[in-house]
Coordinates of C-alpha atoms in Angstrom, one line a residue:
Chain A
M1 CA 31.0 10.4 6.0
N2 CA 29.7 13.8 7.2
E3 CA 31.9 16.8 7.5
D4 CA 32.5 16.1 11.2
G5 CA 33.6 12.5 10.5
S6 CA 30.3 10.9 11.6
L7 CA 28.2 8.6 9.5
V8 CA 24.8 9.8 10.8
R9 CA 24.1 13.0 12.6
L10 CA 20.8 14.1 14.0
E11 CA 20.2 17.8 14.9
A12 CA 17.4 19.0 17.1
I13 CA 15.0 16.3 16.0
H14 CA 11.4 16.7 17.1
K15 CA 8.6 14.3 16.1
W16 CA 4.9 14.9 16.7
F17 CA 2.2 12.3 16.1
G18 CA -0.8 14.5 16.1
A19 CA -0.8 16.1 19.6
L20 CA 1.7 13.5 20.9
H21 CA 5.2 14.9 21.2
V22 CA 7.3 11.7 20.8
L23 CA 10.8 13.0 20.2
K24 CA 11.7 16.2 22.1
G25 CA 15.0 17.5 20.7
I26 CA 17.4 14.7 19.8
D27 CA 21.0 15.5 19.0
F28 CA 23.5 12.8 18.4
A29 CA 25.9 11.3 15.9
I30 CA 27.1 7.8 15.1
E31 CA 30.7 7.4 14.1
P32 CA 31.7 4.8 11.5
G33 CA 32.3 1.4 13.2
Q34 CA 30.2 2.2 16.3
V35 CA 27.6 -0.2 17.6
V36 CA 25.1 2.0 19.4
T37 CA 22.5 0.2 21.5
I38 CA 19.4 2.2 22.5
V39 CA 17.5 1.1 25.6
G40 CA 14.7 2.7 27.6
P41 CA 11.1 2.1 28.7
S42 CA 8.5 1.4 26.0
G43 CA 7.0 4.6 24.6
S44 CA 10.2 6.5 25.2
G45 CA 10.7 7.1 21.5
K46 CA 13.5 4.6 20.7
S47 CA 11.8 3.1 17.6
T48 CA 10.7 6.4 16.3
L49 CA 14.3 7.7 16.7
L50 CA 15.6 4.7 14.7
R51 CA 13.0 5.2 12.0
T52 CA 13.9 8.9 11.6
I53 CA 17.4 7.8 10.7
N54 CA 16.2 6.2 7.4
M55 CA 13.3 8.7 7.1
L56 CA 10.6 6.0 7.5
E57 CA 9.4 8.6 10.0
E58 CA 9.9 12.1 8.8
P59 CA 10.9 14.4 11.6
T60 CA 8.6 17.3 12.3
E61 CA 11.6 19.5 13.0
G62 CA 15.3 19.1 12.8
K63 CA 17.8 17.8 10.4
V64 CA 19.3 14.3 9.6
F65 CA 22.6 14.0 7.9
F66 CA 23.8 10.7 6.4
D67 CA 27.2 10.2 4.7
G68 CA 27.6 13.8 3.8
R69 CA 24.1 14.6 2.7
E70 CA 21.2 16.3 4.5
I71 CA 18.5 13.7 4.0
T72 CA 15.8 15.8 5.5
D73 CA 16.3 18.1 2.5
I74 CA 13.3 17.5 0.3
R75 CA 15.5 17.4 -2.8
T76 CA 17.4 14.4 -1.5
D77 CA 16.6 11.1 -3.3
L78 CA 15.5 9.1 -0.3
N79 CA 15.2 5.9 -2.3
K80 CA 18.9 6.1 -3.2
V81 CA 19.9 6.9 0.4
R82 CA 17.8 4.0 1.8
T83 CA 19.8 1.5 -0.3
E84 CA 22.8 2.5 1.8
M85 CA 21.3 1.7 5.1
G86 CA 19.4 -1.5 6.1
I87 CA 16.7 -1.8 8.7
V88 CA 15.4 -4.9 10.4
F89 CA 12.0 -4.8 12.0
Q90 CA 10.3 -6.3 15.0
A91 CA 7.7 -8.0 12.8
F92 CA 10.2 -9.3 10.2
N93 CA 8.1 -7.9 7.4
L94 CA 9.3 -10.4 4.9
F95 CA 7.3 -10.5 1.6
P96 CA 5.0 -13.4 2.2
H97 CA 4.5 -14.1 -1.5
K98 CA 8.2 -14.5 -2.1
S99 CA 10.6 -17.3 -1.1
A100 CA 13.5 -16.5 1.2
V101 CA 15.9 -16.0 -1.7
D102 CA 13.4 -14.0 -3.8
N103 CA 12.8 -11.7 -0.8
I104 CA 16.5 -10.8 -1.1
T105 CA 16.8 -10.6 -4.8
M106 CA 13.8 -8.4 -5.3
A107 CA 15.4 -5.2 -4.3
L108 CA 18.8 -6.2 -5.8
E109 CA 17.2 -6.6 -9.2
K110 CA 14.5 -3.9 -9.1
V111 CA 16.4 -1.2 -7.2
L112 CA 20.1 -1.8 -7.7
K113 CA 19.5 -3.4 -11.1
V114 CA 21.8 -6.3 -10.4
A115 CA 21.5 -9.0 -13.0
S116 CA 19.3 -11.9 -11.8
G117 CA 22.1 -14.5 -11.7
E118 CA 24.4 -12.2 -9.7
A119 CA 21.5 -11.2 -7.4
K120 CA 20.9 -14.8 -6.6
K121 CA 24.5 -15.4 -5.9
R122 CA 24.6 -12.4 -3.5
A123 CA 21.4 -13.6 -1.8
M124 CA 22.8 -17.0 -1.2
E125 CA 26.0 -15.6 0.2
Q126 CA 24.0 -13.6 2.8
L127 CA 21.7 -16.5 3.6
E128 CA 24.8 -18.6 4.1
K129 CA 26.2 -16.0 6.4
V130 CA 23.1 -16.0 8.7
G131 CA 22.8 -19.8 8.5
V132 CA 19.5 -20.2 6.6
A133 CA 20.9 -21.1 3.2
E134 CA 19.1 -24.5 3.3
K135 CA 15.8 -22.6 3.5
A136 CA 16.4 -20.5 0.5
N137 CA 13.4 -21.7 -1.4
A138 CA 11.0 -21.8 1.6
Y139 CA 8.2 -19.2 1.9
P140 CA 8.2 -17.1 5.1
E141 CA 5.2 -18.9 6.6
Q142 CA 7.2 -22.1 6.4
L143 CA 10.0 -20.7 8.5
S144 CA 10.3 -20.2 12.2
G145 CA 10.4 -16.7 13.6
G146 CA 14.1 -16.9 14.2
Q147 CA 14.7 -18.1 10.6
Q148 CA 12.4 -15.3 9.2
Q149 CA 14.3 -12.7 11.2
R150 CA 17.6 -14.0 9.9
V151 CA 16.3 -13.9 6.3
A152 CA 15.3 -10.3 7.0
I153 CA 18.8 -9.5 8.2
A154 CA 20.2 -11.2 5.1
R155 CA 17.8 -9.1 2.9
A156 CA 19.1 -5.9 4.4
L157 CA 22.8 -6.9 4.3
A158 CA 22.6 -8.0 0.6
M159 CA 22.2 -4.3 -0.3
K160 CA 25.7 -3.8 1.1
P161 CA 24.6 -1.0 3.5
K162 CA 27.0 1.3 5.3
L163 CA 24.7 1.3 8.4
M164 CA 22.4 -1.3 9.9
L165 CA 19.4 -0.4 12.0
F166 CA 17.7 -3.0 14.3
D167 CA 14.3 -2.2 15.7
E168 CA 13.5 -4.6 18.6
V169 CA 14.3 -7.5 16.4
T170 CA 13.9 -10.2 19.0
S171 CA 10.7 -8.9 20.7
A172 CA 8.4 -11.0 18.6
L173 CA 10.4 -14.2 19.0
D174 CA 10.0 -17.2 21.3
P175 CA 12.8 -17.3 23.9
E176 CA 14.6 -20.3 22.4
L177 CA 14.8 -18.5 19.0
I178 CA 16.3 -15.2 20.3
K179 CA 19.9 -16.4 20.5
E180 CA 20.2 -17.4 16.8
V181 CA 19.2 -13.9 15.8
L182 CA 21.4 -12.2 18.4
D183 CA 24.4 -14.3 17.2
A184 CA 23.9 -13.1 13.7
I185 CA 24.0 -9.5 14.8
K186 CA 27.0 -10.2 17.0
K187 CA 28.9 -11.6 14.0
L188 CA 28.1 -8.4 12.1
A189 CA 29.4 -6.3 15.0
E190 CA 32.7 -8.3 14.9
E191 CA 33.0 -7.5 11.2
G192 CA 32.9 -3.8 12.0
M193 CA 29.5 -2.9 10.7
T194 CA 28.2 0.4 11.9
M195 CA 24.9 -0.3 13.7
A196 CA 22.1 1.2 15.8
I197 CA 20.2 -1.3 17.8
V198 CA 17.0 -0.7 19.7
T199 CA 16.6 -3.6 22.1
H200 CA 15.1 -4.9 25.3
E201 CA 17.9 -7.5 25.7
M202 CA 20.0 -5.7 28.3
S203 CA 22.8 -8.2 28.5
F204 CA 23.1 -8.3 24.7
A205 CA 23.1 -4.5 24.6
R206 CA 25.9 -4.5 27.1
E207 CA 27.9 -7.2 25.4
V208 CA 27.7 -6.2 21.7
G209 CA 27.5 -2.4 22.0
T210 CA 30.5 -0.1 21.9
R211 CA 28.2 2.7 23.0
A212 CA 24.8 2.8 24.8
L213 CA 22.0 5.4 24.8
F214 CA 19.3 5.5 27.4
M215 CA 16.1 7.2 26.3
D216 CA 13.1 8.3 28.3
D217 CA 10.2 10.5 27.3
G218 CA 11.5 11.5 24.0
V219 CA 15.0 12.6 25.1
I220 CA 18.4 10.9 25.4
I221 CA 19.2 10.8 29.1
E222 CA 22.5 9.0 29.0
D223 CA 25.0 8.4 26.3
G224 CA 28.3 6.6 27.0
A225 CA 30.2 3.4 27.3
P226 CA 27.9 0.4 28.0
E227 CA 29.8 -0.6 31.2
D228 CA 29.2 2.9 32.6
I229 CA 25.6 3.0 31.8
F230 CA 24.7 -0.5 32.9
S231 CA 26.9 -0.7 36.0
N232 CA 27.0 2.9 37.1
P233 CA 24.2 4.9 35.7
S234 CA 24.3 8.6 36.6
D235 CA 20.7 9.4 36.2
E236 CA 17.9 8.4 38.6
R237 CA 15.6 7.3 35.7
T238 CA 18.2 5.0 34.3
R239 CA 18.8 3.5 37.6
S240 CA 15.1 2.9 38.2
F241 CA 14.7 1.4 34.7
L242 CA 17.6 -0.9 35.0
S243 CA 16.6 -2.1 38.4
H244 CA 13.3 -3.1 37.0
V245 CA 14.6 -5.0 33.9
L246 CA 17.8 -6.5 35.2
Chain B
M1 CA -1.5 -35.0 0.4
S2 CA 1.6 -34.7 2.5
A3 CA -0.5 -34.4 5.7
T4 CA -2.1 -37.7 5.0
A5 CA 1.2 -39.3 4.2
T6 CA 2.8 -38.2 7.5
R7 CA -0.3 -39.4 9.4
E8 CA 0.0 -42.8 7.8
A9 CA 3.7 -42.9 8.5
V10 CA 3.3 -42.6 12.2
A11 CA 0.1 -44.7 12.1
E12 CA -1.8 -42.1 14.1
T13 CA -5.4 -41.3 13.5
P14 CA -7.6 -39.2 15.8
P15 CA -9.9 -41.3 17.9
D16 CA -13.5 -41.7 16.8
T17 CA -15.3 -39.6 19.4
R18 CA -18.7 -39.8 17.7
G19 CA -19.4 -43.3 19.1
P20 CA -21.4 -46.2 17.8
T21 CA -24.8 -46.2 16.2
A22 CA -27.8 -48.4 16.8
R23 CA -30.9 -49.7 15.0
E24 CA -33.3 -47.0 16.2
P25 CA -31.5 -43.8 15.2
M26 CA -30.5 -45.5 11.9
A27 CA -34.2 -46.2 11.3
I28 CA -35.1 -42.6 12.0
L29 CA -32.5 -41.4 9.6
I30 CA -33.6 -43.8 6.8
T31 CA -37.2 -42.8 7.3
G32 CA -36.2 -39.1 6.8
W33 CA -34.3 -40.0 3.6
V34 CA -37.3 -42.0 2.4
S35 CA -39.5 -39.0 2.9
I36 CA -37.4 -36.5 0.9
G37 CA -36.5 -39.2 -1.6
A38 CA -40.1 -40.0 -2.3
A39 CA -41.2 -36.4 -2.6
I40 CA -38.4 -35.3 -5.0
G41 CA -36.9 -38.5 -6.4
G42 CA -40.2 -40.3 -6.7
T43 CA -41.8 -37.4 -8.5
L44 CA -38.9 -37.1 -11.0
L45 CA -38.8 -40.9 -11.5
L46 CA -42.5 -40.9 -12.4
Q47 CA -41.9 -38.1 -14.9
L48 CA -39.1 -40.0 -16.4
L49 CA -41.0 -43.2 -16.8
Q50 CA -43.9 -41.3 -18.4
A51 CA -41.6 -39.5 -20.8
L52 CA -40.0 -42.8 -21.8
A53 CA -43.4 -44.2 -22.7
G54 CA -43.6 -41.6 -25.5
P55 CA -45.9 -38.7 -26.1
Q56 CA -49.7 -39.2 -26.1
V57 CA -52.6 -36.8 -25.7
T58 CA -55.2 -38.2 -23.4
Q59 CA -58.8 -37.2 -22.7
E60 CA -58.0 -36.0 -19.2
C61 CA -55.3 -33.9 -20.6
V62 CA -57.6 -32.2 -23.1
A63 CA -60.1 -31.7 -20.4
E64 CA -57.5 -29.7 -18.5
G65 CA -57.2 -27.2 -21.3
V66 CA -54.5 -28.7 -23.4
E67 CA -55.6 -28.6 -27.0
R68 CA -54.7 -31.5 -29.2
D69 CA -52.9 -29.8 -32.0
F70 CA -50.2 -27.5 -30.8
T71 CA -46.5 -28.2 -30.8
G72 CA -45.4 -30.3 -27.9
A73 CA -48.9 -31.3 -26.8
G74 CA -47.7 -34.8 -26.2
G75 CA -44.9 -33.8 -23.9
V76 CA -47.0 -31.4 -22.0
C77 CA -49.6 -34.1 -21.5
N78 CA -47.0 -36.5 -20.3
I79 CA -46.0 -34.1 -17.6
L80 CA -49.6 -33.7 -16.5
E81 CA -50.4 -37.4 -16.8
A82 CA -47.5 -38.4 -14.5
F83 CA -48.3 -35.7 -12.1
R84 CA -52.0 -36.7 -11.9
S85 CA -51.3 -40.4 -11.7
R86 CA -52.2 -42.7 -8.9
A87 CA -48.6 -43.6 -8.4
Q88 CA -47.8 -39.9 -7.8
T89 CA -50.5 -39.9 -5.1
I90 CA -49.0 -42.9 -3.4
V91 CA -45.5 -41.4 -3.6
L92 CA -46.7 -38.1 -2.0
L93 CA -48.6 -40.0 0.7
L94 CA -45.5 -42.1 1.4
A95 CA -43.5 -38.9 1.7
I96 CA -45.9 -37.3 4.1
I97 CA -46.3 -40.4 6.3
T98 CA -42.6 -41.1 6.6
G99 CA -41.9 -37.4 7.0
V100 CA -44.2 -37.0 9.9
S101 CA -42.8 -40.3 11.5
A102 CA -39.2 -39.1 11.2
I103 CA -40.1 -35.7 12.6
V104 CA -42.0 -37.1 15.6
A105 CA -39.5 -39.9 16.3
G106 CA -36.4 -37.9 15.7
F107 CA -37.2 -34.8 17.7
W108 CA -38.7 -36.9 20.5
R109 CA -35.8 -39.4 20.8
Y110 CA -32.7 -37.4 20.0
R111 CA -32.1 -36.3 23.7
H112 CA -32.2 -39.9 24.8
M113 CA -29.5 -41.1 22.5
P114 CA -26.3 -42.3 24.2
S115 CA -23.8 -41.3 21.6
K116 CA -23.1 -38.2 19.5
R117 CA -23.5 -40.1 16.2
M118 CA -26.9 -41.5 17.2
R119 CA -28.1 -38.1 18.3
E120 CA -27.0 -36.5 15.0
Q121 CA -28.7 -39.3 13.1
C122 CA -32.0 -38.6 14.9
I123 CA -31.7 -34.9 14.2
A124 CA -30.8 -35.4 10.6
G125 CA -33.7 -37.8 10.1
A126 CA -36.1 -35.3 11.6
V127 CA -34.8 -32.5 9.5
L128 CA -35.0 -34.5 6.3
G129 CA -38.5 -35.4 7.3
V130 CA -39.4 -31.7 7.6
Q131 CA -38.0 -31.1 4.1
G132 CA -39.8 -34.1 2.6
L133 CA -43.1 -33.1 4.3
I134 CA -42.8 -29.5 3.0
V135 CA -42.0 -30.6 -0.6
A136 CA -44.8 -33.2 -0.6
L137 CA -47.4 -30.8 0.8
A138 CA -46.3 -28.1 -1.7
L139 CA -46.7 -30.6 -4.6
L140 CA -50.1 -31.7 -3.3
W141 CA -51.2 -28.1 -3.1
V142 CA -50.1 -27.5 -6.7
R143 CA -52.0 -30.5 -7.8
Q144 CA -55.2 -28.8 -6.6
A145 CA -54.9 -26.2 -9.3
E146 CA -55.7 -26.5 -13.0
L147 CA -52.3 -27.0 -14.5
G148 CA -52.8 -27.4 -18.2
T149 CA -52.0 -23.8 -19.1
F150 CA -49.2 -23.5 -16.6
V151 CA -47.4 -26.6 -17.9
R152 CA -48.0 -25.7 -21.5
V153 CA -46.5 -22.2 -21.0
F154 CA -43.5 -23.0 -18.9
F155 CA -42.6 -26.6 -19.5
N156 CA -43.2 -27.2 -23.2
I157 CA -39.8 -28.3 -24.1
E158 CA -40.7 -29.0 -27.7
V159 CA -41.1 -25.3 -28.6
L160 CA -37.4 -24.9 -28.0
E161 CA -36.7 -27.1 -31.0
G162 CA -34.6 -25.2 -33.5
Y163 CA -33.4 -22.7 -31.0
G164 CA -30.4 -24.8 -29.7
G165 CA -27.9 -22.9 -31.9
A166 CA -29.4 -19.6 -30.9
F167 CA -29.1 -20.4 -27.3
L168 CA -25.5 -21.6 -27.7
Q169 CA -24.7 -18.4 -29.5
G170 CA -26.5 -16.5 -26.7
A171 CA -24.5 -18.2 -24.0
R172 CA -21.3 -17.4 -25.9
N173 CA -22.3 -13.7 -26.1
T174 CA -23.3 -13.6 -22.5
L175 CA -19.9 -14.9 -21.5
L176 CA -18.2 -12.6 -24.0
L177 CA -19.9 -9.6 -22.4
A178 CA -19.1 -10.7 -18.9
F179 CA -15.5 -11.6 -19.6
A180 CA -14.7 -8.5 -21.5
G181 CA -16.5 -6.3 -18.9
E182 CA -14.7 -8.1 -16.1
I183 CA -11.3 -7.7 -17.6
G184 CA -11.8 -4.0 -18.5
G185 CA -13.3 -3.6 -15.0
I186 CA -10.3 -5.2 -13.2
I187 CA -7.8 -3.0 -15.1
L188 CA -9.8 0.1 -14.5
G189 CA -10.5 -0.8 -10.9
L190 CA -6.9 -1.4 -10.1
V191 CA -5.9 2.0 -11.5
M192 CA -8.7 3.7 -9.8
A193 CA -7.9 2.1 -6.5
M194 CA -4.3 3.4 -6.7
L195 CA -5.6 6.9 -7.5
V196 CA -8.1 6.8 -4.7
L197 CA -5.3 5.8 -2.2
S198 CA -3.2 8.7 -3.2
K199 CA -2.3 11.1 -0.4
R200 CA -2.9 14.0 -2.8
R201 CA -6.5 15.3 -2.9
V202 CA -6.3 16.4 -6.6
V203 CA -5.5 12.8 -7.6
R204 CA -8.1 11.3 -5.3
A205 CA -11.0 13.5 -6.2
P206 CA -11.6 12.6 -9.8
A207 CA -11.3 8.8 -9.1
R208 CA -13.7 9.2 -6.2
V209 CA -16.2 11.0 -8.5
Y210 CA -16.0 8.3 -11.1
I211 CA -16.4 5.5 -8.5
N212 CA -19.3 7.1 -6.7
F213 CA -21.1 7.9 -10.0
F214 CA -21.0 4.4 -11.4
R215 CA -21.8 2.8 -8.0
G216 CA -24.6 5.4 -7.5
T217 CA -26.6 5.1 -10.7
P218 CA -28.5 2.1 -12.0
L219 CA -26.6 -0.1 -14.5
V220 CA -29.6 -0.1 -16.8
W221 CA -29.6 3.7 -16.8
Q222 CA -25.9 3.7 -17.7
L223 CA -26.6 1.3 -20.6
L224 CA -29.4 3.5 -21.9
V225 CA -27.6 6.8 -21.6
F226 CA -24.3 5.6 -23.1
Y227 CA -26.0 3.9 -26.0
F228 CA -29.0 6.0 -26.9
G229 CA -27.6 9.2 -25.4
L230 CA -24.0 9.2 -26.2
A231 CA -23.4 6.6 -29.0
L232 CA -26.5 7.4 -31.0
G233 CA -26.9 11.0 -29.9
L234 CA -23.4 12.0 -30.7
N235 CA -23.4 9.8 -33.8
L236 CA -20.4 7.8 -32.7
D237 CA -19.3 4.8 -34.8
V238 CA -19.9 2.1 -32.1
G239 CA -22.4 -0.6 -31.9
A240 CA -24.6 -1.6 -29.0
F241 CA -22.5 -4.6 -28.2
Q242 CA -19.3 -2.5 -27.9
V243 CA -21.2 0.1 -25.8
A244 CA -22.4 -2.6 -23.5
I245 CA -18.8 -3.9 -23.0
I246 CA -17.6 -0.4 -22.2
V247 CA -20.5 0.2 -19.8
F248 CA -19.9 -3.1 -18.0
S249 CA -16.2 -2.3 -17.8
L250 CA -16.9 1.1 -16.3
N251 CA -19.5 -0.2 -13.9
T252 CA -17.4 -3.2 -12.8
G253 CA -14.4 -0.9 -12.6
A254 CA -16.1 1.2 -9.9
Y255 CA -16.9 -1.8 -7.8
A256 CA -13.5 -3.5 -8.4
A257 CA -11.8 -0.2 -7.3
E258 CA -13.4 -0.5 -3.9
V259 CA -12.5 -4.1 -3.7
F260 CA -8.9 -3.4 -4.6
R261 CA -8.8 -0.4 -2.3
A262 CA -9.9 -2.6 0.7
G263 CA -7.5 -5.3 -0.4
I264 CA -4.5 -2.9 -0.6
Q265 CA -5.4 -1.3 2.8
S266 CA -5.6 -4.8 4.4
I267 CA -1.9 -5.4 3.7
E268 CA 0.2 -4.8 6.8
K269 CA 1.9 -1.4 7.0
G270 CA 5.2 -3.2 7.6
Q271 CA 5.2 -4.4 4.0
M272 CA 5.4 -0.8 2.8
D273 CA 8.1 -0.1 5.4
A274 CA 10.1 -3.0 4.3
A275 CA 9.9 -2.2 0.6
R276 CA 10.7 1.5 1.1
S277 CA 13.5 0.7 3.4
L278 CA 15.1 -1.4 0.6
G279 CA 15.1 1.7 -1.6
M280 CA 12.0 1.0 -3.6
S281 CA 9.9 3.9 -4.7
Y282 CA 6.2 4.1 -3.7
M283 CA 5.2 2.7 -7.1
Q284 CA 7.8 -0.1 -6.9
A285 CA 6.6 -1.0 -3.4
M286 CA 3.0 -1.1 -4.7
R287 CA 4.0 -3.1 -7.8
Y288 CA 6.3 -5.7 -6.3
S289 CA 5.0 -6.1 -2.7
I290 CA 1.6 -4.6 -1.9
V291 CA -0.5 -5.2 -5.1
P292 CA 0.6 -8.8 -5.6
Q293 CA -0.4 -9.6 -2.1
A294 CA -3.6 -7.6 -2.3
V295 CA -4.6 -9.2 -5.6
R296 CA -4.5 -12.7 -4.0
R297 CA -6.6 -11.5 -1.2
V298 CA -9.3 -10.0 -3.4
I299 CA -9.7 -13.0 -5.8
P300 CA -12.8 -14.3 -4.0
P301 CA -14.7 -10.9 -3.9
L302 CA -13.7 -10.2 -7.5
M303 CA -15.0 -13.6 -8.6
N304 CA -18.3 -12.8 -6.8
E305 CA -18.4 -9.6 -8.8
F306 CA -18.0 -11.7 -11.9
V307 CA -20.9 -13.9 -11.0
I308 CA -23.0 -10.8 -10.5
L309 CA -21.8 -9.3 -13.8
I310 CA -22.8 -12.5 -15.7
K311 CA -26.4 -12.0 -14.6
D312 CA -26.3 -8.3 -15.1
T313 CA -25.3 -8.7 -18.8
A314 CA -28.9 -9.6 -19.3
L315 CA -29.7 -5.9 -19.2
V316 CA -28.4 -5.6 -22.7
I317 CA -31.9 -6.6 -23.6
V318 CA -32.8 -2.8 -23.4
L319 CA -30.4 -2.1 -26.3
G320 CA -30.9 -2.7 -30.0
L321 CA -28.6 -5.7 -30.5
L322 CA -28.2 -7.5 -33.8
A323 CA -29.5 -11.0 -33.8
S324 CA -26.0 -12.4 -33.9
E325 CA -25.2 -10.4 -30.7
Y326 CA -28.1 -11.7 -28.7
D327 CA -27.3 -12.8 -25.2
L328 CA -29.1 -15.6 -23.4
L329 CA -32.0 -13.5 -22.3
S330 CA -32.4 -11.8 -25.6
V331 CA -32.6 -15.2 -27.4
A332 CA -35.3 -16.2 -24.9
R333 CA -37.3 -13.1 -25.5
E334 CA -37.0 -13.7 -29.3
G335 CA -38.3 -17.2 -28.8
Y336 CA -41.1 -16.0 -26.6
S337 CA -42.2 -13.3 -29.1
A338 CA -42.4 -16.0 -31.8
T339 CA -44.4 -18.5 -29.8
F340 CA -45.7 -16.7 -26.7
N341 CA -44.4 -19.6 -24.7
S342 CA -42.4 -18.9 -21.5
T343 CA -40.5 -22.1 -21.6
F344 CA -37.8 -20.0 -23.4
F345 CA -37.2 -18.1 -20.1
V346 CA -36.9 -21.3 -18.2
A347 CA -34.3 -22.4 -20.7
A348 CA -32.5 -19.1 -20.3
A349 CA -32.4 -19.7 -16.5
V350 CA -30.9 -23.1 -17.1
G351 CA -28.3 -21.5 -19.2
Y352 CA -27.3 -18.9 -16.6
L353 CA -27.2 -21.6 -13.9
A354 CA -25.0 -23.8 -16.0
V355 CA -22.4 -21.0 -15.9
T356 CA -22.9 -19.5 -12.5
L357 CA -23.3 -22.7 -10.3
P358 CA -19.8 -24.1 -11.2
L359 CA -18.4 -20.6 -10.8
I360 CA -20.0 -20.2 -7.3
R361 CA -18.5 -23.6 -6.4
L362 CA -15.1 -22.4 -7.6
V363 CA -15.3 -19.2 -5.6
N364 CA -16.1 -21.2 -2.4
W365 CA -13.2 -23.6 -3.2
V366 CA -10.7 -20.7 -3.7
E367 CA -12.0 -19.1 -0.5
S368 CA -11.4 -22.2 1.5
R369 CA -8.0 -22.6 0.0
L370 CA -7.1 -19.0 0.9
R371 CA -8.4 -19.4 4.4
S372 CA -6.5 -22.6 5.1
G373 CA -3.1 -20.9 4.5
L374 CA -1.0 -18.9 2.2
T375 CA 0.6 -21.7 0.2
G376 CA -1.3 -23.3 -2.7
V377 CA -3.2 -20.4 -4.1
V378 CA -1.0 -17.7 -2.6
G379 CA 2.4 -19.3 -2.3
Q380 CA 3.2 -20.0 -6.0

């Protein structure tokens, strides 16, 4: 935890991609146990914001604190920090040359130095949990999109992270496969995992989130309880966005 | 295998959309085959029959400039005799007549064919006719010339007698040079590719200089300078053969570096994201995720490089190799120097092809496996 009791704190984050100003001063914190859903139009900076939390995107300006450390400090061992937070991507990003179970054991063995037998056991536990244990020895190309994404979730969970980040994890899925992935995330939320979820699934954001952020044009416009933001948005931009997607 | 099994299980085969055939297109196709078959197969068959009859030196043969008393005169005469025979004339005329018939009938009729299969048979017959006609006309044209010297110099198989062991040793050395050079090159290339992909200019620059230098200068120049310039000039204790392996490694390394670089860059960016997000360092991500995938992707281009290297090893001919270190081409030159007969070079070509043709087939097979999906070559 950080000094203020939060798990993650972002201070005055700015991100430039060349001449493009993507994040324009982000300040916010995630408390342990919170499930924060982040919605907003495409190009609003949601994914970039999520990726600055585990420093896959290095902020151009500003500080990120995670669990009592300033991880934007160049002396911080980011590899160590990243083992404590998992991320799941839109494109799954499973290792195509490894079976489902080996996708999970790789980082356990090579990074956390878990013995191979124990790693396998932990991997199977996680696969069991997301309901793809019977596909443990299948290669990613032999799995459906929904199965791949659930393996990706299991891969992140096996590291026993303190925080999970979800980056539009259902956007690349066929409609009939979305539910199985959302259900896996819901189960995690029920277990009390701290999470930040960027999503286009509004009803899911509302249902699973304990807190919602609405972003537009690189800034956080609304931050509050999901019921308030989805039913009773205070900002005109939020209203306009929600009227288009709901 | 499994695909076939499933198909049988549900007893479902795709319908034959190519349609039936008929006598006419069949006749055109067969005519085409007769043309090419007579031109190539007939000629070879006549050569074989003559060779089986045993060597004999005839008057006509002597008249064409083949002297009676050199090694292999009988064999040379056999080739000439068969090629000059009346049977050969008939074979070539047959090839020309059937070739022209197939061309005329095939190209004229194919538009009128009622099914795809018949149309394709007409076209195939016509194309085979063209090929048969070209080969037959070329052979006829060659027959015009005086061939005694030509055949004696290039196709006197008997002069090769006693060189079998040397050629085998040469093939072994050629493969040794190529394999050693390729292995050295792959290791060097992978390291250089990693350096060239560094985000730090001080790391990139020397690797870039190395790659550009070895890609930018002729291989034969590199061999000459490294051997005569460095090894002999600096009085180093290395032989020409070792220098050749080093130069082939350095040269292949430069090309392999570019192949690996392209392969690594072709891996989706998400793979690096995924590996880093699990706490792997950049080097771990490269080692466990990126490079294993890239290596599979670059197998075909690397094998192509290997085929090229096999042929390039012939350049060691410019170095002073020991007789035991001779490669295929050096052996051929040695034989040529002793006999002034170029059949040795034909034999060397056969030697190179014996190695490269299967390898080329293998490359094509691997490529098609890789294209058809990740499993198989990539999966396990």
